Amino acid sequence: MSSSRPIRIAPSLLAADFARLGEEVAAIEAAGADWLHLDIMDGHFVPNISFGPSVVKALRKHARMPFDVHLMIAPADPYLAAFADAGADLISLHPEAGPHLHRSLQTIRALGKKSGVVLNPATPVGVVAEVIDLVDLVLVMSVNPGFGGQSFIRTQLSKIATLRGMIEASGHDIALQVDGGVTAVTAKDCIAAGADVLVAGTAVFGTSDYAAAIAGLRG
Ligand code: DX5
Ligand code: ZN
């Protein structure tokens, strides 16, 4: 399947220099990033700790691009308002993070933000059908969440293709994002399978030329 839909690149701040976050955010926007992907990890839902809403808020003034907040925390519900207030434009969460995904997505929308559901590599696509009228984004994890720099799990390509079909059939305007191990090589496979937002940490922040890295991911 080839695609003519616009491809958006969302660099993951997890791979940036944490001692220079404000400069990194400004630099990545100047380099052509479409969104900034912010990975929130609690050391409980995933075996790593990153940063919280106060860091998101501090970074908000350093860029105009949408802030795409990927919550890897459980429970997530008590923190949704804090991330909305901090400047998130889109908040996505995992079904496994709480007992009432439908309610969590309603809450994000009620806060005036775009909402996303995230599928781990072993999470089936069926959950998306139950909430398709409540999501602006579906995120396919192509690594197990928790760390940058992992290898792309190729079995997730067929999941991306299945979800592309579900989204088209729904008639809704829903972004299809992929996150984990995205490189200039795997990006082509993701786009061919139907993804239209690519998250990349190492493949962008791990290079010395952010603009070239972002351009390379667009294919
Ligand atoms: C992993 C995060 C990813 C991560 C991607 O849990 O959700 O966003 O930063 O890093 P790379 O692109 O290095 O695989
Ligand atoms: Zn992420």
Coordinates of C-alpha atoms and ligand atoms in Angstrom, one line a residue:
M1 CA 0.0 0.0 0.0
S2 CA 1.5 3.3 -1.0
S3 CA 0.4 6.5 0.6
S4 CA 0.0 10.1 -0.5
R5 CA -1.1 11.3 3.0
P6 CA 1.2 13.8 4.6
I7 CA 3.8 12.3 6.9
R8 CA 4.4 14.1 10.2
I9 CA 7.6 13.5 12.3
A10 CA 7.4 13.7 16.1
P11 CA 10.9 13.5 17.6
S12 CA 11.0 11.9 21.0
L13 CA 12.5 14.1 23.7
L14 CA 13.6 11.1 25.6
A15 CA 16.8 10.9 23.4
A16 CA 17.6 14.6 23.8
D17 CA 20.3 16.1 26.1
F18 CA 18.4 16.5 29.4
A19 CA 20.8 19.2 30.5
R20 CA 19.7 21.4 27.6
L21 CA 16.1 20.6 27.1
G22 CA 14.9 24.1 26.2
E23 CA 17.5 24.5 23.5
E24 CA 16.9 21.0 22.2
V25 CA 13.2 21.7 21.8
A26 CA 13.8 24.9 19.9
A27 CA 16.4 23.2 17.7
I28 CA 14.2 20.3 16.8
E29 CA 11.4 22.7 15.8
A30 CA 13.8 24.7 13.7
A31 CA 14.9 21.5 12.1
G32 CA 11.4 20.8 10.8
A33 CA 9.8 18.6 13.4
D34 CA 6.0 18.6 13.2
W35 CA 5.2 17.6 16.7
L36 CA 7.2 17.0 19.9
H37 CA 6.7 13.6 21.5
L38 CA 7.1 13.6 25.3
D39 CA 7.4 10.3 27.0
I40 CA 6.1 10.2 30.5
M41 CA 7.3 7.2 32.6
D42 CA 6.7 6.4 36.2
G43 CA 8.9 3.5 37.1
H44 CA 5.8 1.4 37.7
F45 CA 3.9 1.0 34.4
V46 CA 7.3 0.9 32.7
P47 CA 10.7 0.2 34.2
N48 CA 12.0 3.7 33.7
I49 CA 11.4 7.2 35.0
S50 CA 11.5 10.3 32.8
F51 CA 9.8 13.6 33.7
G52 CA 6.5 15.0 34.7
P53 CA 4.1 17.9 34.0
S54 CA 6.4 20.6 35.4
V55 CA 9.0 19.8 32.7
V56 CA 6.3 19.8 30.0
K57 CA 5.2 23.2 31.3
A58 CA 8.7 24.6 31.3
L59 CA 9.3 23.5 27.7
R60 CA 6.0 24.8 26.4
K61 CA 7.4 28.3 25.8
H62 CA 10.3 27.1 23.8
A63 CA 8.3 25.9 20.8
R64 CA 5.0 26.4 19.0
M65 CA 4.6 22.9 17.6
P66 CA 2.0 20.6 19.1
F67 CA 3.1 18.7 22.3
D68 CA 2.2 15.0 21.9
V69 CA 2.3 13.5 25.4
H70 CA 2.6 9.8 25.7
L71 CA 1.6 8.6 29.1
M72 CA 3.3 5.5 30.4
I73 CA 2.0 5.9 33.9
A74 CA -0.6 4.0 36.0
P75 CA -2.9 5.2 37.1
A76 CA -3.1 8.0 34.5
D77 CA -6.4 9.6 35.4
P78 CA -5.2 11.6 38.4
Y79 CA -2.6 13.4 36.1
L80 CA -4.6 14.1 33.0
A81 CA -5.6 17.7 34.1
A82 CA -2.0 18.4 35.1
F83 CA -0.7 17.5 31.6
A84 CA -3.5 19.4 30.0
D85 CA -2.7 22.5 32.1
A86 CA 1.1 22.1 31.4
G87 CA 0.5 22.6 27.7
A88 CA -0.2 19.1 26.1
D89 CA -2.1 19.3 22.9
L90 CA -2.6 15.6 22.6
I91 CA -2.6 13.1 25.4
S92 CA -2.4 9.4 24.7
L93 CA -2.5 6.5 27.1
H94 CA -2.4 2.7 27.3
P95 CA -5.5 0.6 28.0
E96 CA -3.5 -1.3 30.6
A97 CA -2.9 1.8 32.6
G98 CA -6.4 1.9 34.1
P99 CA -9.7 0.1 34.3
H100 CA -11.8 2.6 32.3
L101 CA -10.1 3.6 29.1
H102 CA -13.3 4.9 27.7
R103 CA -13.8 7.3 30.6
S104 CA -10.1 8.4 30.5
L105 CA -10.5 9.3 26.8
Q106 CA -13.7 11.2 27.6
T107 CA -11.8 13.1 30.3
I108 CA -9.0 14.1 27.9
R109 CA -11.6 15.4 25.4
A110 CA -13.5 17.2 28.2
L111 CA -10.2 18.9 29.0
G112 CA -10.2 20.3 25.5
K113 CA -7.3 18.1 24.3
K114 CA -6.9 15.6 21.5
S115 CA -6.9 12.0 22.7
G116 CA -4.9 8.9 21.8
V117 CA -4.9 5.2 22.6
V118 CA -1.6 3.3 22.6
L119 CA -1.2 -0.4 21.8
N120 CA 1.7 -2.3 23.2
P121 CA 3.3 -5.0 20.9
A122 CA 1.1 -7.7 22.6
T123 CA -2.1 -5.6 22.8
P124 CA -4.7 -6.6 20.2
V125 CA -6.2 -4.1 17.8
G126 CA -9.8 -4.9 18.9
V127 CA -9.7 -2.4 21.8
V128 CA -9.5 0.5 19.2
A129 CA -12.9 -0.5 17.7
E130 CA -14.6 0.1 21.1
V131 CA -13.2 3.7 21.4
I132 CA -12.8 4.8 17.8
D133 CA -15.3 7.7 18.2
L134 CA -13.2 9.0 21.1
V135 CA -9.7 9.0 19.7
D136 CA -7.8 11.5 17.5
L137 CA -4.8 9.2 17.4
V138 CA -3.9 5.5 17.6
L139 CA -0.3 4.8 18.5
V140 CA 1.3 1.5 17.7
M141 CA 4.3 0.6 19.8
S142 CA 6.9 -1.1 17.8
V143 CA 9.0 -1.7 20.9
N144 CA 8.0 -2.6 24.4
P145 CA 7.7 0.8 26.1
G146 CA 10.2 2.1 28.6
F147 CA 13.4 2.8 26.8
G148 CA 14.7 4.5 23.6
G149 CA 17.2 2.8 21.4
Q150 CA 15.5 -0.6 21.0
S151 CA 15.0 -2.6 17.9
F152 CA 11.9 -2.3 15.8
I153 CA 9.5 -5.2 16.2
R154 CA 8.5 -6.0 12.6
T155 CA 5.3 -8.0 13.5
Q156 CA 3.8 -4.6 14.3
L157 CA 3.7 -3.7 10.6
S158 CA 0.6 -5.9 10.0
K159 CA -1.0 -4.3 13.0
I160 CA -0.4 -0.8 11.4
A161 CA -2.0 -2.1 8.2
T162 CA -5.0 -3.5 10.0
L163 CA -5.5 -0.2 11.9
R164 CA -5.2 1.8 8.7
G165 CA -8.1 -0.2 7.4
M166 CA -10.2 0.4 10.5
I167 CA -9.5 4.1 10.5
E168 CA -10.5 4.4 6.8
A169 CA -13.6 2.4 7.4
S170 CA -14.6 4.6 10.4
G171 CA -14.6 7.8 8.3
H172 CA -13.0 9.6 11.3
D173 CA -9.9 11.9 11.1
I174 CA -7.6 9.8 13.2
A175 CA -3.8 9.9 13.1
L176 CA -1.9 6.6 13.0
Q177 CA 1.4 6.9 14.8
V178 CA 4.3 4.4 15.3
D179 CA 6.8 4.6 18.1
G180 CA 10.0 2.7 18.8
G181 CA 13.0 1.7 16.7
V182 CA 11.9 4.1 13.8
T183 CA 14.9 4.8 11.5
A184 CA 15.1 5.9 7.9
V185 CA 14.9 2.3 7.0
T186 CA 11.9 1.2 9.2
A187 CA 10.1 4.5 8.5
K188 CA 9.6 3.4 4.9
D189 CA 7.9 0.2 6.1
C190 CA 5.7 2.1 8.5
I191 CA 4.6 4.5 5.9
A192 CA 3.9 1.7 3.4
A193 CA 1.8 -0.1 6.1
G194 CA -0.3 3.1 6.6
A195 CA 1.3 5.1 9.4
D196 CA 1.2 8.9 9.1
V197 CA 3.0 10.1 12.3
L198 CA 6.5 8.7 13.0
V199 CA 8.0 9.0 16.5
A200 CA 11.8 8.9 16.5
G201 CA 14.2 9.5 19.4
T202 CA 17.6 8.0 18.7
A203 CA 17.3 8.4 14.9
V204 CA 16.9 12.2 15.4
F205 CA 18.6 13.3 18.6
G206 CA 21.3 10.8 18.2
T207 CA 22.6 12.5 15.1
S208 CA 24.5 15.8 14.6
D209 CA 22.1 17.1 11.9
Y210 CA 18.5 17.1 13.1
A211 CA 17.1 18.6 9.9
A212 CA 18.7 15.9 7.7
A213 CA 17.5 13.2 10.1
I214 CA 14.0 14.5 10.0
A215 CA 14.0 14.8 6.2
G216 CA 15.4 11.3 6.0
L217 CA 12.5 9.9 8.0
R218 CA 9.9 11.4 5.6
G219 CA 11.1 9.0 2.9
Ligands
DX5_1 C1 9.6 4.2 24.4 C2 9.1 5.6 24.0 C3 9.6 6.0 22.7 C4 11.1 6.2 22.6 C5 11.5 5.9 21.2 O1 8.9 3.8 25.5 O2 7.7 5.6 23.9 O3 9.0 7.2 22.3 O4 11.6 7.4 23.0 O5 12.9 5.9 21.1 P1 13.7 5.3 19.8 O6 13.2 6.1 18.6 O7 15.1 5.5 20.1 O8 13.3 3.9 19.7
ZN2 ZN 6.7 7.3 23.1

